[in-house]
Structure formats: C-alpha cells, structure tokens
CSV table of C-alpha atoms in Angstrom, one decimal:
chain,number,residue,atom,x,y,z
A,4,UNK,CA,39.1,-64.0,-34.9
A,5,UNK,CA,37.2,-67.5,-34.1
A,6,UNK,CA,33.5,-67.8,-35.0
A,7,UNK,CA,30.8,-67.1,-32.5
A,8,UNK,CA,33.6,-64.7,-29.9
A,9,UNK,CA,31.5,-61.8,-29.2
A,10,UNK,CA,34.6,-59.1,-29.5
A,11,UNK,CA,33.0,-56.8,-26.5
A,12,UNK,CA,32.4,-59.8,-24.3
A,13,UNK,CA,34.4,-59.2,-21.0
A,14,UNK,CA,34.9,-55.2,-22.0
A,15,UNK,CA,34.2,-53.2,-19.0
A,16,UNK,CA,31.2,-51.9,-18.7
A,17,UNK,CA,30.2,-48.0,-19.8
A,18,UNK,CA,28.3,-45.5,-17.1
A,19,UNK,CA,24.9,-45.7,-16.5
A,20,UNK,CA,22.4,-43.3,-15.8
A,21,UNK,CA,19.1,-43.1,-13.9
A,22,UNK,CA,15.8,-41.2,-13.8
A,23,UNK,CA,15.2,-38.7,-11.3
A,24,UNK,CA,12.2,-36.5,-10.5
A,25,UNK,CA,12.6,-33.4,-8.2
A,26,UNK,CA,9.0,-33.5,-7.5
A,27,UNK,CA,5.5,-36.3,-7.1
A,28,UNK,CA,4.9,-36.8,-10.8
A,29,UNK,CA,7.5,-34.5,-12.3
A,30,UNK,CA,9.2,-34.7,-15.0
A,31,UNK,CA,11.9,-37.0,-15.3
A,32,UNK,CA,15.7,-35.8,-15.3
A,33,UNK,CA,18.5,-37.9,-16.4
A,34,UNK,CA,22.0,-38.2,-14.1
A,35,UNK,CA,24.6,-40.4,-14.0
A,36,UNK,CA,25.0,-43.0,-11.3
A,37,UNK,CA,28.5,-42.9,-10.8
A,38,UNK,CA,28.6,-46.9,-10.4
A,39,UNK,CA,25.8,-46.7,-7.1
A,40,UNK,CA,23.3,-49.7,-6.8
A,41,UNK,CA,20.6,-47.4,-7.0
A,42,UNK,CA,16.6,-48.5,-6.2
A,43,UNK,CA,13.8,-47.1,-7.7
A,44,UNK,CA,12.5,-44.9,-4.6
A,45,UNK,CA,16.0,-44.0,-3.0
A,46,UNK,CA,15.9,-40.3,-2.2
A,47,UNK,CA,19.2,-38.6,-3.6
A,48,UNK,CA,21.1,-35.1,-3.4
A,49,UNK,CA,21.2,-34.0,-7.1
A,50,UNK,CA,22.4,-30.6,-8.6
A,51,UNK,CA,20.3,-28.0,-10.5
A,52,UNK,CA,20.5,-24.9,-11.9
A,53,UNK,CA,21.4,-22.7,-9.0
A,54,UNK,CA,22.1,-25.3,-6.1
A,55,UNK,CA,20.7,-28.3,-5.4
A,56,UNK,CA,17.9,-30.5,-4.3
A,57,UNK,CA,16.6,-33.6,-3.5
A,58,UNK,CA,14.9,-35.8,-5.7
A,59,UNK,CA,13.4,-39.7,-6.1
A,60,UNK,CA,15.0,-42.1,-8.1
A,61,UNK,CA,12.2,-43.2,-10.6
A,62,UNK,CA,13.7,-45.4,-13.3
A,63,UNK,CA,17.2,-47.6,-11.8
A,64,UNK,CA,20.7,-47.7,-13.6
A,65,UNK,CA,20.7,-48.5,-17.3
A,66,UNK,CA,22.3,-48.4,-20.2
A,67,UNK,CA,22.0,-45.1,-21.8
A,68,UNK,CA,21.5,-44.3,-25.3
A,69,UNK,CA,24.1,-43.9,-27.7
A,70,UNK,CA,22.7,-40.6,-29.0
A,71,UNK,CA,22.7,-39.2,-25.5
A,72,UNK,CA,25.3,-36.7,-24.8
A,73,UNK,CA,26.8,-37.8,-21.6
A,74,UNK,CA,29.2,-34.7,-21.4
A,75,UNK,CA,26.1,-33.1,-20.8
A,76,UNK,CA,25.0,-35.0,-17.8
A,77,UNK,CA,25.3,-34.0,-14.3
A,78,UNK,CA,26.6,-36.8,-12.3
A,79,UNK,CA,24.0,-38.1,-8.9
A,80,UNK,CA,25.9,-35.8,-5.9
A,81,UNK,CA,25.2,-38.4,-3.4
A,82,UNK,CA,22.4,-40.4,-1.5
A,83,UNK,CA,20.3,-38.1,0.8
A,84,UNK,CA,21.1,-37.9,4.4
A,85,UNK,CA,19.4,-37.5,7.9
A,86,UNK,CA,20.7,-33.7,7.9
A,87,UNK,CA,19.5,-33.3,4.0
A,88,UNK,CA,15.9,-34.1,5.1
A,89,UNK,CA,16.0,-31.7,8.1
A,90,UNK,CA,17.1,-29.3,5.3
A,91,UNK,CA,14.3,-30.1,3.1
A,92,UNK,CA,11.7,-30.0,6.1
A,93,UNK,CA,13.3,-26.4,7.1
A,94,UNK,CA,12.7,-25.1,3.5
A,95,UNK,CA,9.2,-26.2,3.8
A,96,UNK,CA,8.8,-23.8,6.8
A,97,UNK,CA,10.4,-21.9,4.8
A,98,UNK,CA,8.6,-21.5,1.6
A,99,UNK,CA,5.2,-21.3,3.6
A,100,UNK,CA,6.3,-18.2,5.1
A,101,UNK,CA,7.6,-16.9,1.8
A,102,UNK,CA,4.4,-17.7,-0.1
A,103,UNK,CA,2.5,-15.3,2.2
A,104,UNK,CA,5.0,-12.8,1.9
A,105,UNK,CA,5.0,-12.8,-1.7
A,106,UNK,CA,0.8,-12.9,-1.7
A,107,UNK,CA,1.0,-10.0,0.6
A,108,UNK,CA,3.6,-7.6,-1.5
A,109,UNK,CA,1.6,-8.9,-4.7
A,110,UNK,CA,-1.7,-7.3,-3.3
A,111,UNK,CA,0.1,-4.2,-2.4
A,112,UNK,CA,1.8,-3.4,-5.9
A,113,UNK,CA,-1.5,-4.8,-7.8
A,114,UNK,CA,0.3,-6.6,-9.7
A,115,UNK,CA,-2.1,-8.6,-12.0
A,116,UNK,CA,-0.3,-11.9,-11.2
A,117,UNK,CA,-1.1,-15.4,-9.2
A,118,UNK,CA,1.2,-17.3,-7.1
A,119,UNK,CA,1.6,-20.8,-7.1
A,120,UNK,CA,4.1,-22.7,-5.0
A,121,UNK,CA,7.7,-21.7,-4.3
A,122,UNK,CA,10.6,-23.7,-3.9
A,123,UNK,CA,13.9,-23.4,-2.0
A,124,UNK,CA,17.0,-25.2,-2.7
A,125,UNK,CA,18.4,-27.7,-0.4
A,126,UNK,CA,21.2,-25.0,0.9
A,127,UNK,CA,18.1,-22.5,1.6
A,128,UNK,CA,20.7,-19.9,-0.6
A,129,UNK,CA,17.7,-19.5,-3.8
A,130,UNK,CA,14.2,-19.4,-4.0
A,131,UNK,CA,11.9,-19.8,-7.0
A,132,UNK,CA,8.9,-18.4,-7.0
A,133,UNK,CA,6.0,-20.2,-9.7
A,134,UNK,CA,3.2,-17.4,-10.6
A,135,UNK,CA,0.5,-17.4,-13.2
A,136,UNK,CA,-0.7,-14.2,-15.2
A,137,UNK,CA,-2.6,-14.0,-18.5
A,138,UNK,CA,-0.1,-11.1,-19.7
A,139,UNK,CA,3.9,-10.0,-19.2
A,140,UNK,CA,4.6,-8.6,-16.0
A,141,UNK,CA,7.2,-6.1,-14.7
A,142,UNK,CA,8.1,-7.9,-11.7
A,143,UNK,CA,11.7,-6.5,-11.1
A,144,UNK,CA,10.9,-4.3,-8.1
A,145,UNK,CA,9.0,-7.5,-6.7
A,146,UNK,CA,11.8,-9.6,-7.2
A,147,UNK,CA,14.0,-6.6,-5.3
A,148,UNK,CA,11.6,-6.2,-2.3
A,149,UNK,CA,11.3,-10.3,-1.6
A,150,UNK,CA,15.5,-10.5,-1.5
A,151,UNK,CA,16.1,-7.8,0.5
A,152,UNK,CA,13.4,-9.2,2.9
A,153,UNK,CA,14.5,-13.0,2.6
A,154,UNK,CA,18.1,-12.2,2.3
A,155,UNK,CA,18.4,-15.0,-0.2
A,156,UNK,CA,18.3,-14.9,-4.5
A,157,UNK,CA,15.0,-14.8,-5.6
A,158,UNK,CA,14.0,-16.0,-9.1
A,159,UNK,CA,10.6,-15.5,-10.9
A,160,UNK,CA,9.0,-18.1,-13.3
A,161,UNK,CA,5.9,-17.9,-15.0
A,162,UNK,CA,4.0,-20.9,-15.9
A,163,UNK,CA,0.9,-21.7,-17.8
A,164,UNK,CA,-2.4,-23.1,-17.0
A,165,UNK,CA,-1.5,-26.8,-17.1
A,166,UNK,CA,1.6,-26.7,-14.9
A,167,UNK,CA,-0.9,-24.4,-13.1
A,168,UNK,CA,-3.4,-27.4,-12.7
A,169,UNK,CA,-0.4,-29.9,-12.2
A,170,UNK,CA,0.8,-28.2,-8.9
A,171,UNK,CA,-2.2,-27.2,-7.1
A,172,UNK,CA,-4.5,-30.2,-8.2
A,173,UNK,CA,-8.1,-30.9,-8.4
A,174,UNK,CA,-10.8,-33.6,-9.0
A,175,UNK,CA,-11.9,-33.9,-13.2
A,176,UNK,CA,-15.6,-34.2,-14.6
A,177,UNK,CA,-15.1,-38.2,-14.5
A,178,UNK,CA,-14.4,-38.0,-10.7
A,179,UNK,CA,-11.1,-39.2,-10.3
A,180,UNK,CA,-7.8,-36.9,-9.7
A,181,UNK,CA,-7.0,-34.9,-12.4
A,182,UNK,CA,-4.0,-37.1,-14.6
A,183,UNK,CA,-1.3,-34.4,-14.6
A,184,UNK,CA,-1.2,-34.0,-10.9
A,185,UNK,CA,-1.8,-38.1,-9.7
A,186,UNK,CA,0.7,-39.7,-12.9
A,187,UNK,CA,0.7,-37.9,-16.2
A,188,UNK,CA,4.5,-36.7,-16.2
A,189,UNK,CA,5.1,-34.3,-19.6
A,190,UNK,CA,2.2,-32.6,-21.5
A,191,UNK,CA,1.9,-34.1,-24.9
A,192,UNK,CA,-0.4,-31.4,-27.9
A,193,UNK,CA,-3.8,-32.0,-27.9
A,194,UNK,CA,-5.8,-30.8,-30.9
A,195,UNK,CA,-9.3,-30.4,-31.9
A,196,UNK,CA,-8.4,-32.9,-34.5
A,197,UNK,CA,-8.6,-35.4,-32.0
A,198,UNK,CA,-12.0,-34.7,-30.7
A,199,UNK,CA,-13.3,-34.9,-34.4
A,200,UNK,CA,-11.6,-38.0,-34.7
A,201,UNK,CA,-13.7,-39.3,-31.9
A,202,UNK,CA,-16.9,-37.7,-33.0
A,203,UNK,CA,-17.0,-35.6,-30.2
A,204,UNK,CA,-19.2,-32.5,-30.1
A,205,UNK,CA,-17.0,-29.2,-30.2
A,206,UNK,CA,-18.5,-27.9,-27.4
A,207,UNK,CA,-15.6,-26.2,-25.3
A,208,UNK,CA,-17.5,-26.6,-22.3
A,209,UNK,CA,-17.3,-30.5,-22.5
A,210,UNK,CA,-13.8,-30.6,-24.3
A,211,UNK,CA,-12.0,-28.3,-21.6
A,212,UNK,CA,-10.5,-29.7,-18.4
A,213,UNK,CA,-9.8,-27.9,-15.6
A,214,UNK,CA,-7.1,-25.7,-16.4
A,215,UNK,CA,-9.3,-24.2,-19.6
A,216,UNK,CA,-7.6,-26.3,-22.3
A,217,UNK,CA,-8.1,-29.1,-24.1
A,218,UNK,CA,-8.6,-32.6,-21.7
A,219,UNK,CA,-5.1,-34.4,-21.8
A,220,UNK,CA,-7.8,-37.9,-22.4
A,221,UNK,CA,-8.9,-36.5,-25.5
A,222,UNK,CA,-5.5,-37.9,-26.7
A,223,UNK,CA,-5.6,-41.6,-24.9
A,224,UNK,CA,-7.7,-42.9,-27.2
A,225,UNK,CA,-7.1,-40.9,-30.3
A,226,UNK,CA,-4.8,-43.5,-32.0
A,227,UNK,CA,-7.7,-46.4,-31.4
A,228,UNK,CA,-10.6,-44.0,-32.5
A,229,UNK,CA,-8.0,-43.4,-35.9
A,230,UNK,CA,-7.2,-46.8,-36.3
A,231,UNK,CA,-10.9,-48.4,-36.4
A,232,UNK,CA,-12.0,-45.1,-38.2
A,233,UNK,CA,-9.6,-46.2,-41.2
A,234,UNK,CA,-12.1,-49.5,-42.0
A,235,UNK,CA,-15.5,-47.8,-42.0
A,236,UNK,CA,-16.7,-45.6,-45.2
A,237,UNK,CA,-16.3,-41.7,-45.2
A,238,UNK,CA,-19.6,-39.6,-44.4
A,239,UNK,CA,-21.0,-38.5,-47.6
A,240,UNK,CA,-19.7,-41.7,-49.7
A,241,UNK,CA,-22.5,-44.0,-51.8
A,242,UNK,CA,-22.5,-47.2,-50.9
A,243,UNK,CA,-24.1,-50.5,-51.6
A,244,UNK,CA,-25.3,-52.5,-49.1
A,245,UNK,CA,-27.9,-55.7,-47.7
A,246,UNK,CA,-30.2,-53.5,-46.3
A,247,UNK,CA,-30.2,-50.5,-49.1
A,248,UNK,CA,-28.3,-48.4,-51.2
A,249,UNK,CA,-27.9,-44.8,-50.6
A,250,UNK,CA,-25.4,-42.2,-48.8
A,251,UNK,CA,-23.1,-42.1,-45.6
A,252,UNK,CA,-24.5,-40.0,-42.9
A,253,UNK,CA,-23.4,-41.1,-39.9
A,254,UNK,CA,-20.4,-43.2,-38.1
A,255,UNK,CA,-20.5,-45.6,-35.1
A,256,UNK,CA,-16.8,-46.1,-34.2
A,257,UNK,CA,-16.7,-48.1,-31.4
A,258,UNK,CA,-19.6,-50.4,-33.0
A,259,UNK,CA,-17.9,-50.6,-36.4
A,260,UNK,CA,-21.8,-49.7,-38.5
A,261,UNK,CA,-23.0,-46.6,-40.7
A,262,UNK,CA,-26.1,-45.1,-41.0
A,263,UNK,CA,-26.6,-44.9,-44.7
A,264,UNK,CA,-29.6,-42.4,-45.6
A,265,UNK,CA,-31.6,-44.8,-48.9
A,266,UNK,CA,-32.0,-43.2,-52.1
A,267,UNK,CA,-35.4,-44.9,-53.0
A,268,UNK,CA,-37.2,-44.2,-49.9
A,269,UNK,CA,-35.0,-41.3,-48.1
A,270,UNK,CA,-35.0,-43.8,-44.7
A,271,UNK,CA,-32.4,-44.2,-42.5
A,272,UNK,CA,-30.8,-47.6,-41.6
A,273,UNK,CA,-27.9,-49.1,-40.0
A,274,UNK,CA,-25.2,-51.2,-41.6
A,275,UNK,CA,-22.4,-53.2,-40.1
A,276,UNK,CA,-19.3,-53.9,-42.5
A,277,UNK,CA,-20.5,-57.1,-43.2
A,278,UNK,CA,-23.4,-55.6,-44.4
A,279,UNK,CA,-21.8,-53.3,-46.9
A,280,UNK,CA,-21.2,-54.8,-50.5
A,281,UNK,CA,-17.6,-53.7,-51.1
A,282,UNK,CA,-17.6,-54.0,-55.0
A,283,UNK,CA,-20.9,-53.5,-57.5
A,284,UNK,CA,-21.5,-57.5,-58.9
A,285,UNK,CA,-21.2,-57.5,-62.9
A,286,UNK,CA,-24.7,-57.1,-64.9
A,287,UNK,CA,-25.4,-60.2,-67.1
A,288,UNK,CA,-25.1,-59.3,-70.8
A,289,UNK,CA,-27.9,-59.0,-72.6
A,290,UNK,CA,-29.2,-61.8,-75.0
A,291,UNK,CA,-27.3,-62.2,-78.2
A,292,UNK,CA,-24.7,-60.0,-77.3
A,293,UNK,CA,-21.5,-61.6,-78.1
A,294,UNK,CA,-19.0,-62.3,-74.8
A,295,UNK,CA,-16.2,-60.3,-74.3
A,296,UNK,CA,-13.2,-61.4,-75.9
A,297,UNK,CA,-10.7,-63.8,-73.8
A,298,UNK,CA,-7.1,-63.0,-74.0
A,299,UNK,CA,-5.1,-66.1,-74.4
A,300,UNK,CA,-2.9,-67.2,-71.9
A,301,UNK,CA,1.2,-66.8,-72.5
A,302,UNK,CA,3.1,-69.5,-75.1
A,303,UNK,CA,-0.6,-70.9,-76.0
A,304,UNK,CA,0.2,-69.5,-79.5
C-alpha cells in the first residue's frame, strides 16, 4: 500500500444518528436517521415505549460514537404529517379533559398525591399520567377507575420536585425564567460543597430554588470559583506579607486578596497576591560566624 492512501477513503459511509426531544427543553434521545437529510427543527414521528410520538429534531445527522450500541437504537419512523399534527392537537383536548378527571377521582379517594401533566401517545391508545407525592402511593384502584373511564391504558409515574418545577415552570429570585423549564436539559448533582466553594452563606433559604433543592446556578460557576480558589492561601495559614504578618481570616475570590488578621497589633488588613511574600528571605549571619560550606561543583576535583 502507497504512502499517504487513506485505506477508508471512498468506503461507504456508516448510519448516522440524530437528537431528538419529545418535549421544549427535554431531554435529548438518540435515533437513527435512516439516510434522511434531517434539519434541526423538523418535527418527526418517533417510537417509545408504548407507541409513539412526535418529537423535534435538536442536533442533525452525525457520526455516532463508536462506543454507542447502535443495536440498541430505534430507527426515526418518519417525518411528521398533516394528519400526525391533528393527532397531536386531538390528544391535547384530550389530556385536558383527562387531567381534570384524574384531579377530580384524586380528591375523592384522598389520595395524598399531585398531578402534573399527562401525556397521550400519538395513536391516543396510552396515557401517562406525571404526579408528585412526598411518600409511596397505592394508586392501583386509581389507575383501574381512569381506564375503565378513558377506555385507553393508563400508566402512573411519579416524579420529583425538579421535573416537578421543569414542567409547570416559574420565574427564579434573579427574575428571569427558571433554567430547567426555558434551556437547562438534564439535572446535573448539586452539593453544598459547591456553595462553600463560593463562600456562600448556608442559608437554605437563599441556596434553594424553587422546587426546595439546591439552585441548579450554584453549579455554573463552581469550577471558576475552584479554579481561582486554588492560588490564594487557606483560612487559618500564617503568612508573610507588605503590609503585615499574621493569620488568614478571610477570602475574596473574585478579587484574588485575603484579609490577614496581624500578630503585633491584632488589626485587620487586606492583601492582594502580590502583596504576599511567598517564601521567608534568609537572615544575614551573624559577625564572625564562618559561611556555610560550598559544595564544589562535579569533575572540579
């Protein structure tokens, strides 16, 4: 084989896959184009567990990776038509009626329980119903009563307080529209690590969003705070500096000083890093102390 001959040039090429989400900022499924031109936007028919619905293309064809399973991978059905959005506008009419149903028999039973949205798939043959509750519930003679009624298969899925947040919505403390219902796609951990790292106050009333856990924010800046946290001293460490010696008491991330607490007057000042002697200067030897010995440089023997 010549020099420079790519061996896989001209091979034909493998499937590709796209991104699709089933609902506005959802999470992202994968499915495999079958060799369509697809555009980010293009509404498409796609199969899930139990039928099948209709979902945006989000990221186009590409290559997928080669740890992917692709036997796995459901394959795009086909782009949606005129009769799949009548469909979809039917369920809608649909699911608004079911929703009160579902409130209604909810009350009844006094089930301990909140609904949250419900969903049909595309045939109008299943129906999910979303609900929130802080403990396990016994919902099997619900779930009876609402497919007898609807004459359809009725599932029941509890989520938790962020998905809970994610599909109803709401406005944050900082005034915008809260991230996991305008872009944020997956919920990543947040820890109380994080808020440290910041020098946040642990006040849960500050630190909680508006599902009662942790602010999803508290993790967008987390790896700046920890990155300009690594050059400034640790509280509690003695350090030398232009303006005093003494001890650590306070950090300023974001404007890179310390307040160091003086051990000859007990006062409080503030450093920069270019204020802060990194290493103690040798003492001058006394007089008529002999100078320490010199070791002599290699093969000067």
């Amino acid at each position: 084989m010549e020099r420079g001959i790519d061996p896989f040039e001209g091979a034909p090429a493998g499937p590709k896959i796209v991104a699709v989400s089933l609902q506005s900022c959802g999470h992202l499924y994968n499915y495999l184009s079958g060799g369509e031109p697809f555009k980010r936007g293009d509404r498409v028919v796609v199969e899930i567990e139990g039928g099948a619905r209709i979902g945006t293309i989000e990221i186009e064809p590409h290559e997928p990776a080669r740890t992917l399973d692709l036997s796995q991978i459901r394959k795009v059905m086909r782009r949606a038509s005129e009769g799949d959005f009548d469909a979809e506008q039917e369920n809608l009419s649909r699911e608004a009626r079911s929703r009160r149903l579902c409130v209604e028999r909810i009350r009844e039973s006094g089930l301990s329980m909140k609904l949250i949205s419900v969903d049909y798939t595309l045939d109008g043959r299943k129906a999910t119903f979303y609900f929130a509750a802080e403990t396990r519930i016994d919902f099997r003679d619900l779930v009876r009563d609402l497919s007898n009624t609807l004459r359809v298969r009725v599932e029941m899925k509890q989520i938790g307080a962020r998905d809970e947040s994610k599909v109803t919505g709401a406005v944050g403390p900082c005034g915008r529209e809260l991230c996991c219902s305008s872009w944020l796609r997956d919920f990543d951990a947040v820890t109380v690590k994080m808020a440290r790292e910041q020098g946040l106050a642990l006040n849960p009333s500050r630190l909680a969003g508006m599902c009662g856990r942790l602010k999803c924010c508290l993790r967008y800046e987390y790896a700046t705070y920890s990155e300009l946290k690594r050059a400034l001293p640790n509280l509690g460490k003695r350090v030398q500096s232009v303006v005093g010696d003494g001890k650590v008491v306070r950090q300023n991330i974001l404007k890179q000083t310390v307040l160091i607490q003086r051990e000859d007057d007990g006062g409080v000042v503030e450093a920069t890093l270019t204020d802060l002697v990194t290493q103690r200067q040798p003492q001058s030897a006394p007089p008529g102390s002999q100078p320490p010995p010199q070791s002599l440089p290699p093969n000067s023997r």
